[in-house]
Coordinates of C-alpha atoms in Angstrom, one line a residue:
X1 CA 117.2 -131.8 35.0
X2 CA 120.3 -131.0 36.0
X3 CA 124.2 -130.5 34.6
X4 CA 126.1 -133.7 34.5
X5 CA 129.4 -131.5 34.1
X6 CA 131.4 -128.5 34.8
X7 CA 130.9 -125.5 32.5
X8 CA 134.7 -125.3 31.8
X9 CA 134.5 -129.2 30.4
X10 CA 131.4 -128.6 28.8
X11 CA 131.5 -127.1 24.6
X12 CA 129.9 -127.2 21.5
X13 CA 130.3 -126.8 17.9
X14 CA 128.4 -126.7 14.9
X15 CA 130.8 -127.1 12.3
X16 CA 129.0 -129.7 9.8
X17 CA 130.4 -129.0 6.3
X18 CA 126.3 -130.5 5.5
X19 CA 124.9 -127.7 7.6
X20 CA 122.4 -125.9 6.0
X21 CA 120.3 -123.6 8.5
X22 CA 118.4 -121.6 6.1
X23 CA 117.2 -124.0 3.6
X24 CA 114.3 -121.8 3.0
X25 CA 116.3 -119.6 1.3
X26 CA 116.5 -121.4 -1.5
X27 CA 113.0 -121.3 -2.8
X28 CA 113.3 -117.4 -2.3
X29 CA 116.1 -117.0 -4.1
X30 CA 114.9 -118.9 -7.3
X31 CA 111.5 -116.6 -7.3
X32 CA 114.0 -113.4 -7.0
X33 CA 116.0 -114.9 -9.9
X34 CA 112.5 -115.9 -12.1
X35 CA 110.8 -112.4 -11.3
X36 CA 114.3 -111.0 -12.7
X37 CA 116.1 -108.9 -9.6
X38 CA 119.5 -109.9 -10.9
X39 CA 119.2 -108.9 -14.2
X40 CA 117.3 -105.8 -12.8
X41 CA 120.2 -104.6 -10.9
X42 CA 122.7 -105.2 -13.3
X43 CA 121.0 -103.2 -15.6
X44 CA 120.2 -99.9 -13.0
X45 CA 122.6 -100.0 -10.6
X46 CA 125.8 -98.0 -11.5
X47 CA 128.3 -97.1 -8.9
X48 CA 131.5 -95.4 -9.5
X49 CA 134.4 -97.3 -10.6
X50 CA 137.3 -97.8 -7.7
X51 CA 140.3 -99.7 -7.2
X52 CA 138.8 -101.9 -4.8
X53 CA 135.6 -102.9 -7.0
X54 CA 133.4 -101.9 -4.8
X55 CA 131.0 -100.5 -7.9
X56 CA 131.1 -104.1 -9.7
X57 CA 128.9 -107.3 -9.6
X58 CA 125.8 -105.3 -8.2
X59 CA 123.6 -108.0 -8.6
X60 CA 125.4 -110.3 -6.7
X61 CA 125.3 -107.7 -3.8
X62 CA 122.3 -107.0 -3.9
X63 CA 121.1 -110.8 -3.8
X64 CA 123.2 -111.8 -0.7
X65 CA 121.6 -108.4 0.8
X66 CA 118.0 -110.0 0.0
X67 CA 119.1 -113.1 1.1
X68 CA 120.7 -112.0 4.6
X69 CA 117.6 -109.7 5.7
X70 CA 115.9 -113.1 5.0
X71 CA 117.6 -114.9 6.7
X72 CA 116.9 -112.2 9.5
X73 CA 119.7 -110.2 9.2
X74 CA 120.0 -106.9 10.9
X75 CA 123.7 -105.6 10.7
X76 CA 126.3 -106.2 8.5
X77 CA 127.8 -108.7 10.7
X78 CA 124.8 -110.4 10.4
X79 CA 125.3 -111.0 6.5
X80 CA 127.9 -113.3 7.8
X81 CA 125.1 -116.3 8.3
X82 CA 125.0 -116.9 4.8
X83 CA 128.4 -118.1 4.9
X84 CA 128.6 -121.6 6.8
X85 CA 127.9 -125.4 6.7
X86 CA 126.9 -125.8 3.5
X87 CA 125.3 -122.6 2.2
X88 CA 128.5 -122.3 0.1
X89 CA 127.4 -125.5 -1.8
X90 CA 123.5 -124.3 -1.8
X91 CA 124.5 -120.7 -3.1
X92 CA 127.1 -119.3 -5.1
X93 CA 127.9 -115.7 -5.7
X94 CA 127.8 -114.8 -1.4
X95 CA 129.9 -111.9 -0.9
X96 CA 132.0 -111.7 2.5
X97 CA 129.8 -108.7 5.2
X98 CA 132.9 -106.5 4.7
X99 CA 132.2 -106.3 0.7
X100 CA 129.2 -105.3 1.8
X101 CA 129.6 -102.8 4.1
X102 CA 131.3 -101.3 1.1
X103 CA 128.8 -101.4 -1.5
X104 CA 126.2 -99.6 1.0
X105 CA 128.5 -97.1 1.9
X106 CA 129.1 -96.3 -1.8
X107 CA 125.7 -95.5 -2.6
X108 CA 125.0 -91.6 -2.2
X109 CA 121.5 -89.9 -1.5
X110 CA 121.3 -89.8 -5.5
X111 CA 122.5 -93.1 -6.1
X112 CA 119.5 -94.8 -3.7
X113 CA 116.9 -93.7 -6.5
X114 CA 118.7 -96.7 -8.9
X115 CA 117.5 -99.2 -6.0
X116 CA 113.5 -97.4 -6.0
X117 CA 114.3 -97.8 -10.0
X118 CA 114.6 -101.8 -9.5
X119 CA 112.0 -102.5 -6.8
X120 CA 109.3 -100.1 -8.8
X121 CA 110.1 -102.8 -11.7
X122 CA 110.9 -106.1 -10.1
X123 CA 107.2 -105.5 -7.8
X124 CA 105.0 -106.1 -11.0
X125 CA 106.5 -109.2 -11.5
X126 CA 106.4 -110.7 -8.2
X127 CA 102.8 -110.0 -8.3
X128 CA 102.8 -112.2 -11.7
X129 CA 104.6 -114.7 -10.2
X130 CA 102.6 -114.9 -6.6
X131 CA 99.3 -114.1 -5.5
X132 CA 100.9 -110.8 -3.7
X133 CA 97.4 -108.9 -3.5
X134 CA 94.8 -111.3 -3.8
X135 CA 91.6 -109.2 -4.4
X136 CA 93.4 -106.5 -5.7
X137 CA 91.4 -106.9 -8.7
X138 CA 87.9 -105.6 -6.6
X139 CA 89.6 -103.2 -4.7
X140 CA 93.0 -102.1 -3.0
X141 CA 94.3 -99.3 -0.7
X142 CA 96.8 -97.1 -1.3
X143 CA 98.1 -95.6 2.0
X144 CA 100.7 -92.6 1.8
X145 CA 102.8 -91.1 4.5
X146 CA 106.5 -89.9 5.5
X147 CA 108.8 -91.3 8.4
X148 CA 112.0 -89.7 10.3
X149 CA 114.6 -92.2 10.8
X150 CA 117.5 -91.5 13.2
X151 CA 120.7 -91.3 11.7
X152 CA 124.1 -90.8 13.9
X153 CA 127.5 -89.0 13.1
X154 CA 127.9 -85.4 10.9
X155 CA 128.8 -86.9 7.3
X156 CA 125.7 -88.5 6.6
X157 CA 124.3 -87.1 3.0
X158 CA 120.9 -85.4 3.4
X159 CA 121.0 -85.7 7.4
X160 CA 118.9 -82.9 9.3
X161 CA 116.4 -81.9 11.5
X162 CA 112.8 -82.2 10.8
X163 CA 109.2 -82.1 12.1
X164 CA 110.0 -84.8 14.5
X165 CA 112.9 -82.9 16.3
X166 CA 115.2 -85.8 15.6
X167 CA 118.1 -85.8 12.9
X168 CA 117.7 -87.9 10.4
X169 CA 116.6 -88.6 7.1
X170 CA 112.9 -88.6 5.8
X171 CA 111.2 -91.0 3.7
X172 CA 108.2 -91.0 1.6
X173 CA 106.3 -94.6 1.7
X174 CA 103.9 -95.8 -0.1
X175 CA 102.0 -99.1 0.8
X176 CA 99.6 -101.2 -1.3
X177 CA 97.1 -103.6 0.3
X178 CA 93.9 -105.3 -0.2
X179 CA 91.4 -106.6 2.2
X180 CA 92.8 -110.1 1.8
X181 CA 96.7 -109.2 1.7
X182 CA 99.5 -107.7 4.0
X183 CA 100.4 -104.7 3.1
X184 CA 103.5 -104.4 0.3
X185 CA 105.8 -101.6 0.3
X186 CA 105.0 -100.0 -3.4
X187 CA 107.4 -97.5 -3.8
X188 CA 109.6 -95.2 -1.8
X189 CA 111.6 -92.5 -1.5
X190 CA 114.6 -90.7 0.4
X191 CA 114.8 -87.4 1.2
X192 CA 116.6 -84.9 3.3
X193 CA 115.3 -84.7 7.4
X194 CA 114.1 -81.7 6.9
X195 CA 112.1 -82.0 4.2
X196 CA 108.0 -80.8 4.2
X197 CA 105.8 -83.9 4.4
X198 CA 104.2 -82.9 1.2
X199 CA 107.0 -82.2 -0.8
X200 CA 107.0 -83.6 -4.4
X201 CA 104.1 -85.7 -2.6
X202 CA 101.6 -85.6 -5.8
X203 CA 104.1 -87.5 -8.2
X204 CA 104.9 -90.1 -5.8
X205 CA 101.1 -90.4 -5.3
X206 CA 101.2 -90.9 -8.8
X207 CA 104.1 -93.0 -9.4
X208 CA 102.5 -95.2 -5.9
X209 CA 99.2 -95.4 -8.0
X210 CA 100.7 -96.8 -11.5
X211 CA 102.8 -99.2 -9.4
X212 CA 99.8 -100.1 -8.0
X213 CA 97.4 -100.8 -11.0
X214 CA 100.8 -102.8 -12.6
X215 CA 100.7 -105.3 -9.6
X216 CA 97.4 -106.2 -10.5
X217 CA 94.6 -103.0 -8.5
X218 CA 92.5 -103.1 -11.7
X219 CA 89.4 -102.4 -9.2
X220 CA 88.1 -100.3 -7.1
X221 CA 91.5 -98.2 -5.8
X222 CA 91.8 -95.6 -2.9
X223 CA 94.0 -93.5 -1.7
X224 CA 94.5 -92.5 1.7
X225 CA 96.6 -89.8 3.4
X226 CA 96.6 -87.5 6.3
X227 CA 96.2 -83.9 6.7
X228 CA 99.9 -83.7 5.9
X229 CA 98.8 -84.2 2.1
X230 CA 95.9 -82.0 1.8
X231 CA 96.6 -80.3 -1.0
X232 CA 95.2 -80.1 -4.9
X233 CA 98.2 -81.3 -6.4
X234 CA 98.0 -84.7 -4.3
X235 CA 94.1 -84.8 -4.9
X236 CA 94.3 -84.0 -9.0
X237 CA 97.0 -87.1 -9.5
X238 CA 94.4 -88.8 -8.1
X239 CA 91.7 -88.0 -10.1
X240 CA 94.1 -88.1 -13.0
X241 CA 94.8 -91.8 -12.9
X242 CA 91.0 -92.9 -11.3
X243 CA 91.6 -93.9 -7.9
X244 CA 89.4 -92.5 -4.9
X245 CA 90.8 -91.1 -2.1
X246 CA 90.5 -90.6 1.1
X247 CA 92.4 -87.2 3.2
X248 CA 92.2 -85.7 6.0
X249 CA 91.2 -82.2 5.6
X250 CA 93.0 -79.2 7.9
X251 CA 90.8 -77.3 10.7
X252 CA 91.8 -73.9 9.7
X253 CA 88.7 -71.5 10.1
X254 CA 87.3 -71.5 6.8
X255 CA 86.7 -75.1 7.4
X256 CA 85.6 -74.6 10.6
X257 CA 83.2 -71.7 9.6
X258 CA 81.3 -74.0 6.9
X259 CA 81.2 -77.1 9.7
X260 CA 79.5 -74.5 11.6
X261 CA 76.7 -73.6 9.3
X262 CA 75.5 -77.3 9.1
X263 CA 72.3 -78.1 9.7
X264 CA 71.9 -80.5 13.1
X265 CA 69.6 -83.4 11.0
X266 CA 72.2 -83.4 8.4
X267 CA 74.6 -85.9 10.9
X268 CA 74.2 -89.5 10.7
X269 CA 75.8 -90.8 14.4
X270 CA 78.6 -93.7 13.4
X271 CA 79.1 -96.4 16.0
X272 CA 82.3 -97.9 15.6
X273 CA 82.5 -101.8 16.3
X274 CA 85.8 -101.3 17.7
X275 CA 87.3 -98.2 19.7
X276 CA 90.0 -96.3 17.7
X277 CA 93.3 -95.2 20.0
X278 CA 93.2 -90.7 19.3
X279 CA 96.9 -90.3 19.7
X280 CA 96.6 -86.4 20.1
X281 CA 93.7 -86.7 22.2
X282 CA 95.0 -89.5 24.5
X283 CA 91.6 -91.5 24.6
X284 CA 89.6 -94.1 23.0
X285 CA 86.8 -93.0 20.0
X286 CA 83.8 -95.0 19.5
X287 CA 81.6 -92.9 18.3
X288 CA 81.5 -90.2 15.4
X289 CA 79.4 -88.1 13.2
X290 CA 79.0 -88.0 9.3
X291 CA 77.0 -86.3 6.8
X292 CA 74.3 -88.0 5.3
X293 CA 74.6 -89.5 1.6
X294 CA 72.0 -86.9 0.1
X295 CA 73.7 -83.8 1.4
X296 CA 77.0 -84.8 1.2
X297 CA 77.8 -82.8 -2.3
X298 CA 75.8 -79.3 -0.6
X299 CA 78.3 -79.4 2.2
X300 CA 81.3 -80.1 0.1
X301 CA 81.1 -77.4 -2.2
X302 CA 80.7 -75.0 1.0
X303 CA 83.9 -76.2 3.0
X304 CA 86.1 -76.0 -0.6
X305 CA 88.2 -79.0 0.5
X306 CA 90.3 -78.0 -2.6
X307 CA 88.3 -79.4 -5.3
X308 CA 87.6 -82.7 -2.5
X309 CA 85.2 -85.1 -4.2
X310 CA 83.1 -86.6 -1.2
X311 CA 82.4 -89.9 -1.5
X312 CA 80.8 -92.6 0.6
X313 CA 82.2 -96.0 1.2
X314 CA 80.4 -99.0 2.7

């Protein structure tokens, strides 16, 4: 195959008023609208009022937002896809990527708890409307942890340098799945780059556990953490609300010490039917060591993992 022209006669265009080139947008919008996310941001979101508007119609905003990250969406330029052929007939309401650009830039550290506000009540019912977690009614994970992300230029509200060594902002996530679902972002939360990992880290367990049980995790529910969040705040909001959990316990010494006094025949060797990548380490685990069932409860109440209940899971 070959050119049968010159690239200076050769051009294209696709300018059909008929065009539509993200029909599946339309199914996802109508769920949005029938699990409520209009109405939801309408209700919560409240921007300062300015000349320019930028504070009004939130919920048509926020819908062409939804609907350009959709659409795969990754700038604000981006949001400008919406906006051809014949989405105009398919959709009404799109607001222009400049209007856009506006909104976000309103919205201050504060203001970005109104958008947890909606997606902590519009997740509920999209789990009514979908089968979001199948299985969640046996049992479902709840996995907590904190993320740096990179932010650029000196106004940015809450920017600064944390663990990572990178300025930015941190965020709290929390992420329901089941062992038949991907995992669903449950609830979130933005904080400033240098915050502690484990700051304010109980109640979001908390508030991550009732969003949990309100999608449907009426089962068996764990939570899981790293060392990060090894703390009795985190474990009592657990025990609280009764979900499991699972956290990574510190090697200080007095941890180490009560290791120590173990008994040898109290290990049960664990072979792992896949090899588990040790970031710190730089290696492959396949292998491991755990306490046996019967002495589990002995061993616990020497180490004093803060009030730790040990429990075994199959």
């Amino acid at each position: 195959m070959q050119s049968s022209h010159t690239a200076t006669a050769v051009s294209s265009a696709f300018d059909d008023p008929n065009l539509i080139a993200y029909g599946g947008l339309e199914p996802v919008v109508r769920l949005a609208e029938r699990c409520g996310l209009p109405a939801l941001a309408d209700e919560l979101i409240r921007l300062p009022a300015s000349k320019d508007g930028t504070g009004a119609f939130p919920a048509a905003k926020l819908m062409s937002l939804v609907g350009g990250m959709a659409a795969g969406a990754d700038s604000i330029d981006d949001m400008d896809r919406l906006r051809h052929g014949a989405m105009g007939r398919l959709f009404a309401g799109v607001r222009a990527p400049s209007t856009l650009g506006s909104f976000l830039r309103s919205f201050t550290h504060g203001h970005v708890k109104q958008l947890h506000a909606v997606a902590r009540r519009f997740l509920p019912a999209l789990a009514r409307h979908t089968p979001l977690l199948p299985g969640a009614d046996q049992v479902a994970y709840v996995d907590i942890d904190d993320t740096i992300r990179r932010t650029y230029g000196y106004a940015k509200q809450g920017a600064g340098y944390g663990y990572s060594k990178v300025k930015g902002l941190n965020a709290l996530l929390g992420i329901v799945s089941t062992p038949l679902s991907a995992p669903v972002i449950a609830a979130t939360r933005l904080r400033k780059g240098p915050s502690n990992s484990a700051r304010g880290a109980a109640a979001f367990v908390a508030e991550t556990i009732r969003t949990a049980r309100a999608c449907g995790a009426s089962g068996l529910l764990v939570m899981r953490a790293d060392s990060a969040f090894y703390g009795a705040d985190v474990v009592n909001s657990c025990r609280a609300l009764g979900a499991w959990f699972s956290i990574t316990v510190r090697m200080n010494a007095s941890v180490k010490a009560a290791i120590a006094r173990i008994d040898e025949g109290a290990w049960t060797p664990i072979k792992y039917p896949k090899a588990v990548w040790d970031e710190e380490g730089q290696c492959w685990i396949s292998d491991a060591w755990a306490l046996t069932p019967d002495l589990e409860h002995v061993y616990a109440a020497r180490v004093r993992v803060v009030d730790v209940e040990w429990k075994v899971f199959s």
